[in-house]
Coordinates of C-alpha atoms and ligand atoms in Angstrom, one line a residue:
X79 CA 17.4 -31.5 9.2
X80 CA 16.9 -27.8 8.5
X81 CA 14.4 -25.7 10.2
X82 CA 13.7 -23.3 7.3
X83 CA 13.0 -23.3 4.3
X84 CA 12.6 -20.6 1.5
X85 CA 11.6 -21.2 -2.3
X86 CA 12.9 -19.1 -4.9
X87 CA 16.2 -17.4 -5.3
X88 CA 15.1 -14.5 -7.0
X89 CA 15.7 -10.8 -5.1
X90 CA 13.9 -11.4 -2.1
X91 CA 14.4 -14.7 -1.5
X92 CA 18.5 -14.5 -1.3
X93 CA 18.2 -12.1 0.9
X94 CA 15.5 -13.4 3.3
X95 CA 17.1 -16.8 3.9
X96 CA 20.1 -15.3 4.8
X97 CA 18.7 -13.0 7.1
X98 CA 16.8 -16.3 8.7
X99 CA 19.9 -17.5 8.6
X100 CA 21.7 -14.9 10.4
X101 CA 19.4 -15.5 13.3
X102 CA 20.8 -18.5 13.8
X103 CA 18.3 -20.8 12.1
X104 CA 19.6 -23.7 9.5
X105 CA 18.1 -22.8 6.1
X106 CA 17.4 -24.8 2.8
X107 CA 16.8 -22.8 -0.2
X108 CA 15.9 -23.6 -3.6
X109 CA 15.7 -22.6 -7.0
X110 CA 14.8 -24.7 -9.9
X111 CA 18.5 -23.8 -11.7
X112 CA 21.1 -25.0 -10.9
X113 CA 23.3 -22.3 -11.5
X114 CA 21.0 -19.8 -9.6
X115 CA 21.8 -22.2 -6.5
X116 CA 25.5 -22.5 -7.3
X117 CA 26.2 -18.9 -7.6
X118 CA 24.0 -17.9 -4.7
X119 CA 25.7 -20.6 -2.8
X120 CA 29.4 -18.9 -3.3
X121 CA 27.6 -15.6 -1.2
X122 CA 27.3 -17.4 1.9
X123 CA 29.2 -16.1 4.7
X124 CA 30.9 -17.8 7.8
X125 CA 28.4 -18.7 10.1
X126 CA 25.6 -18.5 8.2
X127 CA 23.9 -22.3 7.9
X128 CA 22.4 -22.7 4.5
X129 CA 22.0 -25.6 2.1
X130 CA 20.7 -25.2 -1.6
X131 CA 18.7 -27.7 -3.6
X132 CA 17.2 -28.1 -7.3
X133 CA 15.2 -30.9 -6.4
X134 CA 12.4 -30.3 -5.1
X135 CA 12.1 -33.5 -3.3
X136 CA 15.6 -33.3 -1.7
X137 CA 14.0 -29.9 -0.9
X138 CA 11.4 -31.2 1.4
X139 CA 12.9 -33.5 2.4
X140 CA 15.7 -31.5 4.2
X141 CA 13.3 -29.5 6.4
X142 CA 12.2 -30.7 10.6
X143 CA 8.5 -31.3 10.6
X144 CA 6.7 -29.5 10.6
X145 CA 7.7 -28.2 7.5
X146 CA 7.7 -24.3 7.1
X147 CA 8.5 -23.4 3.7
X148 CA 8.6 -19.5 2.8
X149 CA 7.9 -19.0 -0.9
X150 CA 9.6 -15.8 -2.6
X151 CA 8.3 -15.9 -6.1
X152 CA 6.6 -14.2 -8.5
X153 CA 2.7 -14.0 -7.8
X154 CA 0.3 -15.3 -10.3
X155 CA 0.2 -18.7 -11.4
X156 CA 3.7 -19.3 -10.7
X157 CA 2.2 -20.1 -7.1
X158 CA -0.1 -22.1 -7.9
X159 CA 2.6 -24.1 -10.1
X160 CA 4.8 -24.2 -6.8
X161 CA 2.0 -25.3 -4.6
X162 CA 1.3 -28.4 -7.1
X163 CA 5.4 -29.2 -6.9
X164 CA 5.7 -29.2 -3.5
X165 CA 2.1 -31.1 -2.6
X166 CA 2.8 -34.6 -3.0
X167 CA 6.3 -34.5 -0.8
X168 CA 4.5 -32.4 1.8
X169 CA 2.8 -34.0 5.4
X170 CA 0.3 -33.0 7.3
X171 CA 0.6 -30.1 9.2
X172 CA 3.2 -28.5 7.3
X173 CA 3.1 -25.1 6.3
X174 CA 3.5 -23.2 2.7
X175 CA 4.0 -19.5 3.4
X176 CA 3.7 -17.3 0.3
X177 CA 5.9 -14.2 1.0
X178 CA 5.0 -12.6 -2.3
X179 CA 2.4 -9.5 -3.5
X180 CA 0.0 -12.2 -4.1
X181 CA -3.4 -11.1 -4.7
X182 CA -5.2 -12.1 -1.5
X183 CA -8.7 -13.7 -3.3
X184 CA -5.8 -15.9 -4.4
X185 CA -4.7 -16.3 -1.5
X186 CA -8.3 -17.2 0.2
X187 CA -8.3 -19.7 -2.7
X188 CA -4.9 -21.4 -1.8
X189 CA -5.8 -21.9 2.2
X190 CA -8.8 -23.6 1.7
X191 CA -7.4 -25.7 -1.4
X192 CA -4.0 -26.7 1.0
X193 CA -6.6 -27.1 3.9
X194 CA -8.4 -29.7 2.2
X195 CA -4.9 -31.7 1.5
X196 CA -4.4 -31.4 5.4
X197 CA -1.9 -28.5 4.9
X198 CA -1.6 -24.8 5.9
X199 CA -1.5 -21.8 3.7
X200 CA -0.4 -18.5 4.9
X201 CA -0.3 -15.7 2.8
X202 CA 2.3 -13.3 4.3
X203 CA 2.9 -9.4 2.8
X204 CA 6.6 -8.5 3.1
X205 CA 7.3 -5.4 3.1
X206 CA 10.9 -3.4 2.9
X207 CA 12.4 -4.6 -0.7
X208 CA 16.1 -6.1 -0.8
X209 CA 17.8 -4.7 2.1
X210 CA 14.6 -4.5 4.2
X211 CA 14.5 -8.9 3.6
X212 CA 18.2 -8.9 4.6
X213 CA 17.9 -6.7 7.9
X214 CA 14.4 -6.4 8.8
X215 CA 11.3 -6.4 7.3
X216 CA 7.9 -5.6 7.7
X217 CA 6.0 -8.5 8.1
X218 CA 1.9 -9.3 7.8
X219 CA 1.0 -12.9 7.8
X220 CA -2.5 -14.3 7.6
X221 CA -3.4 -17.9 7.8
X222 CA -4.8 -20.3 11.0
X223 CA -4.2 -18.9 13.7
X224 CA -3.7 -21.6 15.8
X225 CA -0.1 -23.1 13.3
X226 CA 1.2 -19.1 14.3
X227 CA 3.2 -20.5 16.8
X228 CA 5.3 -22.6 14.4
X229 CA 6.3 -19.2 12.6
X230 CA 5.9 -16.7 15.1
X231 CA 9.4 -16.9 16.8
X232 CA 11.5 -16.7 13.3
X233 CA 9.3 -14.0 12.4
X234 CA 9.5 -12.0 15.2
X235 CA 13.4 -12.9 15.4
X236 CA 13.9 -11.6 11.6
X237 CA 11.4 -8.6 10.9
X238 CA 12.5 -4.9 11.3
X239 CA 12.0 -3.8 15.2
X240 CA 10.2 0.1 16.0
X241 CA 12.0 2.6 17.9
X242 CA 10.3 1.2 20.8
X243 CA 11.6 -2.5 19.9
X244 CA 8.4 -4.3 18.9
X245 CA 8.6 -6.5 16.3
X246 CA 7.5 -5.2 13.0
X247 CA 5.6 -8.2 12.3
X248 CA 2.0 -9.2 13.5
X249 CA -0.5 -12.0 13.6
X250 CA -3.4 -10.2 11.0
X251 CA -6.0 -12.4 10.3
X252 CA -7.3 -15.2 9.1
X253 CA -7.2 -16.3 4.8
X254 CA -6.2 -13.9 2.7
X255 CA -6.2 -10.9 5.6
X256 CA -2.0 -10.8 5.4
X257 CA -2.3 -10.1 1.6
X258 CA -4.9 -7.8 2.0
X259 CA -3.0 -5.7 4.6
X260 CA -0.2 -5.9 2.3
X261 CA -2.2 -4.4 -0.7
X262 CA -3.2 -1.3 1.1
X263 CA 0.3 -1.1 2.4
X264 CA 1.2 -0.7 -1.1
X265 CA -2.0 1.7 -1.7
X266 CA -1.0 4.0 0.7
X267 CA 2.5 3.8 -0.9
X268 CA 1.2 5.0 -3.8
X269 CA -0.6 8.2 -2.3
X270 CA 2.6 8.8 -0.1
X271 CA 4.8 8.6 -3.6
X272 CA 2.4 11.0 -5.5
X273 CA 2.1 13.7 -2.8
X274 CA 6.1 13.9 -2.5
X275 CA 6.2 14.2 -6.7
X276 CA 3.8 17.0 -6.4
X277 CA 5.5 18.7 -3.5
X278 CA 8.4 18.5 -5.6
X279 CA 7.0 19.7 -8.4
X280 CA 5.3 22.9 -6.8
X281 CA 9.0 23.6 -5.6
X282 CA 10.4 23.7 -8.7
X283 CA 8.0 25.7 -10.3
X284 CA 8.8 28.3 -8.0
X285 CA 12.1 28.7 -8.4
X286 CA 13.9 25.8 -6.3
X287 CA 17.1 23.7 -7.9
X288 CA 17.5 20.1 -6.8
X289 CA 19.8 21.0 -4.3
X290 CA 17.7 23.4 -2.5
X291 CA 14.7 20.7 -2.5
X292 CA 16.6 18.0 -1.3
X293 CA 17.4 20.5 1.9
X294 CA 14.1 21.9 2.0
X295 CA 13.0 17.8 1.9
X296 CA 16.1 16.9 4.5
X297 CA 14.5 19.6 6.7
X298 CA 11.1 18.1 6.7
X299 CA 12.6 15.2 7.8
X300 CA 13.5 16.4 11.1
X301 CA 9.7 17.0 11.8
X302 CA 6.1 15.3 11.4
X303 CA 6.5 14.7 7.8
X304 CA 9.6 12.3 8.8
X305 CA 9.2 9.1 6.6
X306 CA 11.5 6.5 4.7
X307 CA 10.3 7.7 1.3
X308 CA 10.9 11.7 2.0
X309 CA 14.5 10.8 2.8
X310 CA 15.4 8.8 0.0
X311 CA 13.5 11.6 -1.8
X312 CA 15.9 13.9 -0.6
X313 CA 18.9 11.5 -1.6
X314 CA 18.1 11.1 -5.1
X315 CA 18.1 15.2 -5.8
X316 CA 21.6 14.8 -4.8
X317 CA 22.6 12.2 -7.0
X318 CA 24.4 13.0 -10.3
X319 CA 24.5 11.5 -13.5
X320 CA 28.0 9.9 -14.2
X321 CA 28.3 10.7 -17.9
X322 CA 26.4 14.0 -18.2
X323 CA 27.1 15.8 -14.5
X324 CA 24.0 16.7 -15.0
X325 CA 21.9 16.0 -11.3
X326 CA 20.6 12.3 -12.2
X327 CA 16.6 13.3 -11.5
X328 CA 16.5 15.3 -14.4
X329 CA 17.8 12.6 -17.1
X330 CA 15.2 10.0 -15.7
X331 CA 11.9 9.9 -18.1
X332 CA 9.1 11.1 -16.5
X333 CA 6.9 7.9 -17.4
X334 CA 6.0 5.9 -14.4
X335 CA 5.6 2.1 -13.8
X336 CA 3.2 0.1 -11.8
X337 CA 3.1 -3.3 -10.7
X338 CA -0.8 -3.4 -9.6
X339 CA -1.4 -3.6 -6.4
X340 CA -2.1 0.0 -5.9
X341 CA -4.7 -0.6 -8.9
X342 CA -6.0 -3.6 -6.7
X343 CA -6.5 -1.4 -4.0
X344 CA -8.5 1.3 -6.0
X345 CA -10.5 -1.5 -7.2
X346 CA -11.5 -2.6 -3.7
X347 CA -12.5 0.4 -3.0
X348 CA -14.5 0.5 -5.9
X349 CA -16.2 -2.9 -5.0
X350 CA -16.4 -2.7 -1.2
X351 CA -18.0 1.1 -1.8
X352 CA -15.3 2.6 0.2
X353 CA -14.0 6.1 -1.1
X354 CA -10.3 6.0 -1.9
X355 CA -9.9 9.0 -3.9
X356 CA -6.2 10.0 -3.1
X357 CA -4.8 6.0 -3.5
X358 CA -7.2 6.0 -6.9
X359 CA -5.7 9.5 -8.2
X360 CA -2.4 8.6 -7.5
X361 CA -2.2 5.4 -9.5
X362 CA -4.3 7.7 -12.5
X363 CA -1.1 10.0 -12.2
X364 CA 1.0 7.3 -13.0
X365 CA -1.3 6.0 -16.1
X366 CA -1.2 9.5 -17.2
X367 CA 2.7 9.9 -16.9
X368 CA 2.3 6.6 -19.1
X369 CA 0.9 8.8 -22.0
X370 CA 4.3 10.7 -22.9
X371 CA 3.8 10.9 -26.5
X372 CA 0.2 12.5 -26.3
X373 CA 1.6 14.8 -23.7
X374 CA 4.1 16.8 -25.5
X375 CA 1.7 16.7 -28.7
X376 CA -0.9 17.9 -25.8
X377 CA 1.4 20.3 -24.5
X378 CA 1.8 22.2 -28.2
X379 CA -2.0 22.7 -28.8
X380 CA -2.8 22.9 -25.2
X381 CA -0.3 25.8 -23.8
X382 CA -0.1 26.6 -20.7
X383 CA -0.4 30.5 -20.6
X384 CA -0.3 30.8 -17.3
X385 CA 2.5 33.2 -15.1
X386 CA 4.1 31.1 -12.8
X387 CA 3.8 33.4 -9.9
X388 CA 4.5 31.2 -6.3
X389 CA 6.5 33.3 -3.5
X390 CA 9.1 31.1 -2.2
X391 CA 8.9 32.1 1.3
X392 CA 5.0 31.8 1.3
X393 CA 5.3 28.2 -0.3
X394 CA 7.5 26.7 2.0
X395 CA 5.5 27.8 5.1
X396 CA 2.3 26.3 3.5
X397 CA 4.2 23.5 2.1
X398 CA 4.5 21.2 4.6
X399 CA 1.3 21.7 6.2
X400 CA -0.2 21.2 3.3
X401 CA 1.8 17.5 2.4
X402 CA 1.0 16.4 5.8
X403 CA -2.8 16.9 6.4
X404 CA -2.8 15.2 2.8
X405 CA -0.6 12.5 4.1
X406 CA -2.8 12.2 6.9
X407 CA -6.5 12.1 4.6
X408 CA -4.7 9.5 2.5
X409 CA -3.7 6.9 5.6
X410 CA -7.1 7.4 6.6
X411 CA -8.6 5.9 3.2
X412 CA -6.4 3.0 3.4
X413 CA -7.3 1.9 7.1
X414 CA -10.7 2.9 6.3
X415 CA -10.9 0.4 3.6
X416 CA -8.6 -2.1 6.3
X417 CA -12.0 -1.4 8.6
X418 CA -14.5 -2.2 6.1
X419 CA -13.2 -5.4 5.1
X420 CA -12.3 -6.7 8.7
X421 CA -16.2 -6.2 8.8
X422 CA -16.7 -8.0 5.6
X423 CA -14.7 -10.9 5.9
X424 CA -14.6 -11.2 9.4
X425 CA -11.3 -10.9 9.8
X426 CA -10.8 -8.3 13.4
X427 CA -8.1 -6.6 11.9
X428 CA -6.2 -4.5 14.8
X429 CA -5.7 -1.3 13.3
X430 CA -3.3 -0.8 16.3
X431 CA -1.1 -3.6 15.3
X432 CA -1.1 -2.9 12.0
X433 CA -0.1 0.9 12.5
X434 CA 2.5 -0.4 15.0
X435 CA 4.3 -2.7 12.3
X436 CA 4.6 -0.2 9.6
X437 CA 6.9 1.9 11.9
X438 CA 9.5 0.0 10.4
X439 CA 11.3 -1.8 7.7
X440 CA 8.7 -1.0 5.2
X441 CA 8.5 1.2 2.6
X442 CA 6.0 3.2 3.9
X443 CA 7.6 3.8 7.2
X444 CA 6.8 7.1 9.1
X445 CA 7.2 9.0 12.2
X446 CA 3.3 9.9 12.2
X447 CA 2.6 5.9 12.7
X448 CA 3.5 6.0 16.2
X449 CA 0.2 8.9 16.4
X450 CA -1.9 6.5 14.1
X451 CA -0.8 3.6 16.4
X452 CA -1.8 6.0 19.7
X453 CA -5.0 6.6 18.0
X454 CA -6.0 3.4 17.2
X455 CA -5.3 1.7 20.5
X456 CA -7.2 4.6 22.4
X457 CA -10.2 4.2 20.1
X458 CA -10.1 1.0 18.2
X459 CA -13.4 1.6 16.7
X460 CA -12.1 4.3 15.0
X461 CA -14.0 4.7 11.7
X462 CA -12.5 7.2 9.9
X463 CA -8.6 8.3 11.4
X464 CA -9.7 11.8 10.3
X465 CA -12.0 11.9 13.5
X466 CA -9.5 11.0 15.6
X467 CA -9.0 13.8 18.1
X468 CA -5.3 14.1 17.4
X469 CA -5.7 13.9 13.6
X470 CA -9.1 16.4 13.5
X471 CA -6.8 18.7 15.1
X472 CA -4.5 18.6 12.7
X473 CA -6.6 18.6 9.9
X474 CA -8.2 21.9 11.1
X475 CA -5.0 23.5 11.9
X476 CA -3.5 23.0 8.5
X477 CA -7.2 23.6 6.7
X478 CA -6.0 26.6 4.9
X479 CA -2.4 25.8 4.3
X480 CA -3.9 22.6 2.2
X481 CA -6.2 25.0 0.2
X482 CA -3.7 27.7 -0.2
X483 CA -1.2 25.1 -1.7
X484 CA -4.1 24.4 -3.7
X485 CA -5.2 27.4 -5.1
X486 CA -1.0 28.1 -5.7
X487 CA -1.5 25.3 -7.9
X488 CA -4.5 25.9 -10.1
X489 CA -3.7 29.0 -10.3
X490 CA -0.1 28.3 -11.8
X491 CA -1.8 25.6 -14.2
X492 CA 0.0 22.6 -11.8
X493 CA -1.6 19.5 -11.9
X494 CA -1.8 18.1 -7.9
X495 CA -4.6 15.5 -8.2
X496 CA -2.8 13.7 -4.6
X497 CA -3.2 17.0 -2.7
X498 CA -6.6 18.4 -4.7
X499 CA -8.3 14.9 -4.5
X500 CA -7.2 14.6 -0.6
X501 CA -9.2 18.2 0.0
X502 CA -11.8 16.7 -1.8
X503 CA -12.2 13.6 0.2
X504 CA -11.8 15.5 3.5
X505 CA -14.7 18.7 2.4
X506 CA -17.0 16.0 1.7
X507 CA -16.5 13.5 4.2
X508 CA -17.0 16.5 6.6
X509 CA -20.7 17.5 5.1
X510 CA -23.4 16.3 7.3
X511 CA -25.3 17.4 3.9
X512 CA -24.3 16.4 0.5
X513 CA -26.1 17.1 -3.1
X514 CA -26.8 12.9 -3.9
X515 CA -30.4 14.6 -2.8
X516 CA -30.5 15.6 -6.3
X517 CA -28.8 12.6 -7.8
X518 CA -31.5 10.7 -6.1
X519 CA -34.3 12.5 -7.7
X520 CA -32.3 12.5 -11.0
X521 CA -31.9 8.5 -10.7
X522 CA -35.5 8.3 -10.0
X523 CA -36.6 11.0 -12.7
X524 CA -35.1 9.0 -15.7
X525 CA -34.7 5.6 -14.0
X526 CA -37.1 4.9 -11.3
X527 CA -34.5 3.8 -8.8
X528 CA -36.2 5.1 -6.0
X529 CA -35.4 7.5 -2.8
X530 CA -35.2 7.7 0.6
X531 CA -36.1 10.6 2.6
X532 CA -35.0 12.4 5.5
X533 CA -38.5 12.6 7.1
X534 CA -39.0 8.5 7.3
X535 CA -37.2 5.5 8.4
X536 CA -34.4 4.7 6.1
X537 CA -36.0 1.1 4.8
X538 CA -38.5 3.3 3.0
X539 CA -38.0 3.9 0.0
X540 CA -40.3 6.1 -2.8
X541 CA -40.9 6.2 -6.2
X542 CA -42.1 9.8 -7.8
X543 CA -43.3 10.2 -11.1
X544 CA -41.3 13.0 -12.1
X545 CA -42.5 12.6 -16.0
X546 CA -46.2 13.4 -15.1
X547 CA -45.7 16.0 -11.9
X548 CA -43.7 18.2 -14.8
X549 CA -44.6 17.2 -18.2
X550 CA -46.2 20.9 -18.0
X551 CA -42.5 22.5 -16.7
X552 CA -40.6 24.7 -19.0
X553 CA -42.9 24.4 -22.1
Ligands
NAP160 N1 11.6 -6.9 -4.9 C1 10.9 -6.3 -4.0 O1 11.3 -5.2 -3.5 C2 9.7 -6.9 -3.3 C3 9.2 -6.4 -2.1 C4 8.2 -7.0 -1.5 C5 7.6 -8.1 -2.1 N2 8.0 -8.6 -3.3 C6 7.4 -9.8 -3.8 O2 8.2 -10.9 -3.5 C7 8.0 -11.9 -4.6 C8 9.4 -12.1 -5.2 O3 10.0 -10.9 -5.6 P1 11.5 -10.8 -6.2 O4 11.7 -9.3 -6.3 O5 12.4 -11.6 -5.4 O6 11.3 -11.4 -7.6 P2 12.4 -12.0 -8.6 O7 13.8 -11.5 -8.3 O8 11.9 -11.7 -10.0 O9 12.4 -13.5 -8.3 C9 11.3 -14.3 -8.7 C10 11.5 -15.7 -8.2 O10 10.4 -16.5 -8.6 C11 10.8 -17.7 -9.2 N3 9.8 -18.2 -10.1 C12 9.1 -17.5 -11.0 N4 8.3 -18.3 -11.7 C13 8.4 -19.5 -11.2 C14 7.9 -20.8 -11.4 N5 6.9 -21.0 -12.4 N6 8.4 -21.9 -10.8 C15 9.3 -21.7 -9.9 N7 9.9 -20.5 -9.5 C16 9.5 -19.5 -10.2 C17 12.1 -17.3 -9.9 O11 12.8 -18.4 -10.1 P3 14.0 -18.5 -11.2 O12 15.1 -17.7 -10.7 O13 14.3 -19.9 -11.3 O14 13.4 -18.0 -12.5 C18 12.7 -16.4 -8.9 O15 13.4 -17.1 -7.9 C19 7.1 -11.2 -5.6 O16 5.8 -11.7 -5.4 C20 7.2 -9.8 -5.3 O17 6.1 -9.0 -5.8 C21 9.1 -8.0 -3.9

């Protein structure tokens, strides 16, 4: 009998079962072809215990109750295909894990549909892409708490470890929590992959070469801004294009891709009221790379006449500052959003824990995690990481660099809507006063929608009739 088992032979899946494997565990894997599993099988190293299938019965069948079976497939319907397979083999108690970007209503679904059959569903984010599922990922499961235990050790034994040791992988919730976490994971990814383009972009305009940037970026990474993505960043502007000699970077199209979850994250943002302005800009940027065609018939009629006029010197003092207090404001929309929805759906997320496991193996991996961890466990009631003493400090400290970079920007015609929408988020989150004093009297002018107001309780609300008070106004 094997103790693992893992679904899908696609990317992931190859490499996470032999990473499972490689901790000593005895594996079965399946595919439904053949000649997936017969290839894959020729991979296997000395040592390392794993058994394919293309039966699904034979599947089950191979694996110690109870059952732990890790699916690595695509998300959509194929799950809900795979649940339906595997079902009627499956025992009481046994455990489906979905390791895939599954959407994590879908994922609420699934629990309480395998629940019902006497079986548990966890939905588990896995963050850290091919490599990361071969040496360590970053794990965030959600399902009963109580079946934990029957995953916890292999887990813990095959996720990335911090600095520190700990295990990159936590217990998050219950339901759909694990997909959730994973989906602002991926938010924040977005934001963090925007801010770099645009801090790439400034230094370009203003004279840098690829070369240069990748040692400006290489420097940064000996400091706060240290992160996974800033390093491969400066990688890439090294890399040269085989045919052309050319650096690689500039043959690549500038028309980006998306796979939606940072698009599901703006969305619950939208839903759950909770401002995500940077994460939602950041995956506009990438619609608007989309347009290529009406951009260079844009660019004809719409010319930039602008100078380009950045001092070098100036730029890379503000530079950093400037990426990091955005980096900061954009981590703070994502766990603000992870705090709303812990109060939503009940969930107690542990902002602590989940700070703590994103300090490795995942793609959004960062030096400043450790301070958003420190933060969190000193104040887990944290409501918006931008309070936090350590981060106000920050924020204030690096105030103007952030608006100089800015006002470099706009003045130089450079579209930054990562940094610009950060400031924006930070100025008004700040204002003990904003102008919806107007929009209220505006909604209740034309549409009766009532006000509150600042001299009465706040379950009071008033209706004026604007029409009459100034039908005499401006004649
Ligand atoms: N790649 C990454 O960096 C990464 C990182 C984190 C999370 N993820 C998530 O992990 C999951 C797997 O990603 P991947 O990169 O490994 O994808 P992949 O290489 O495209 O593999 C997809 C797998 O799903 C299987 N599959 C698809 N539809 C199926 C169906 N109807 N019935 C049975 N099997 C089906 C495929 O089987 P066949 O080979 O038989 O077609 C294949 O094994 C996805 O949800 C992805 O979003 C990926």
């Amino acid at each position: 009998m094997n103790q693992f088992g893992v679904y899908g032979m696609g990317v992931m899946g190859q490499s996470i079962a032999k990473n499972i494997a490689n901790h000593g565990y005895s594996v079965s894997v399946f595919d439904r072809f053949f000649d997936v599993v017969q290839k894959y099988q020729s991979t296997i190293e000395k040592g390392q215990a794993i058994q394919g299938f293309t039966q699904v019965e034979d599947f089950v069948a191979s694996l110690e109750s109870p059952r732990r079976i890790l699916l690595m497939i695509t998300a959509g319907k194929p799950v809900d295909i795979v649940i339906e397979q595997l079902l009627p083999y499956l025992k009481k108690d046994d455990i489906i894990i979905d390791g895939g970007n599954s959407y994590y209503k879908d994922t609420i679904r699934r629990e309480q549909y395998c629940k019902d059959q006497g079986i548990h569903f966890f939905g588990c984010g896995i963050s850290g892409g091919e490599y990361g599922a071969l040496v360590g990922p970053s794990m965030m499961p959600g399902g009963d708490e109580k079946m934990y235990e029957y995953i916890q050790p292999v887990f813990d034994d095959i996720c990335a470890k911090a600095k520190d040791g700990k295990p990159c992988c936590t217990y998050i919730g219950k339901d759909g929590s694990g997909h959730f976490v994973k989906m602002v994971h991926n938010g924040i990814e977005y934001s963090d992959i925007e801010l770099i383009c645009e801090a790439y972009q400034l230094l370009k305009a203003a004279g840098f070469d690829n070369k240069e940037i990748s040692t400006i970026f290489h420097h940064w990474q000996q400091g706060e801004l240290n992160c996974y993505l800033l390093g491969i960043a400066a990688k890439i502007l090294l890399v040269k294009d085989e045919a052309s000699r050319e650096d690689l970077i500039d043959c690549i199209l500038d028309t980006a891709g998306q796979k939606g979850t940072g698009k599901w994250t703006s969305q619950e943002g939208l839903d759950m009221g909770v401002p995500l302005p940077t994460i939602a800009e950041s995956v506009f940027a990438r619609c608007v790379s989309a347009l290529k065609e009406e951009r260079i018939q844009a660019s004809r009629i719409l010319k930039v006449e602008l100078p380009i006029a950045i001092d070098k010197e100036e730029l890379l003092e503000i530079l950093p500052k400037a990426l990091y207090s955005a980096k900061i404001i954009a981590y703070a929309q994502g766990f603000s959003l992870m705090h709303h929805a812990s109060k939503e759906y009940n969930w107690n997320l542990q902002l602590q824990n989940i700070a703590s496991i994103w300090r490795g193996g995942c793609i959004i991996q960062a030096r400043f995690l450790q301070d958003i961890t420190s933060a969190y466990t000193s104040a887990p009631d944290t409501v918006n990481l931008m309070v936090s003493p350590f981060f106000a400090k920050i924020l204030l400290a690096n105030d103007s660099a952030l608006r100089k970079v800015i006002n470099l920007a706009v003045n130089n015609g450079i579209a930054i809507p990562g940094l610009m929408s950060s400031l924006n988020y930070f100025d008004s989150y700040r204002q003990s006063r904003l102008p919806a004093n107007l929009l209220q009297a505006l909604r209740d002018f034309f549409g009766a929608h009532t006000y509150q107001r600042v001299d009465r309780p706040v379950d009071e609300f008033f209706h004026t009739d604007w029409e009459t008070i100034t039908k005499d106004f401006y004649q």
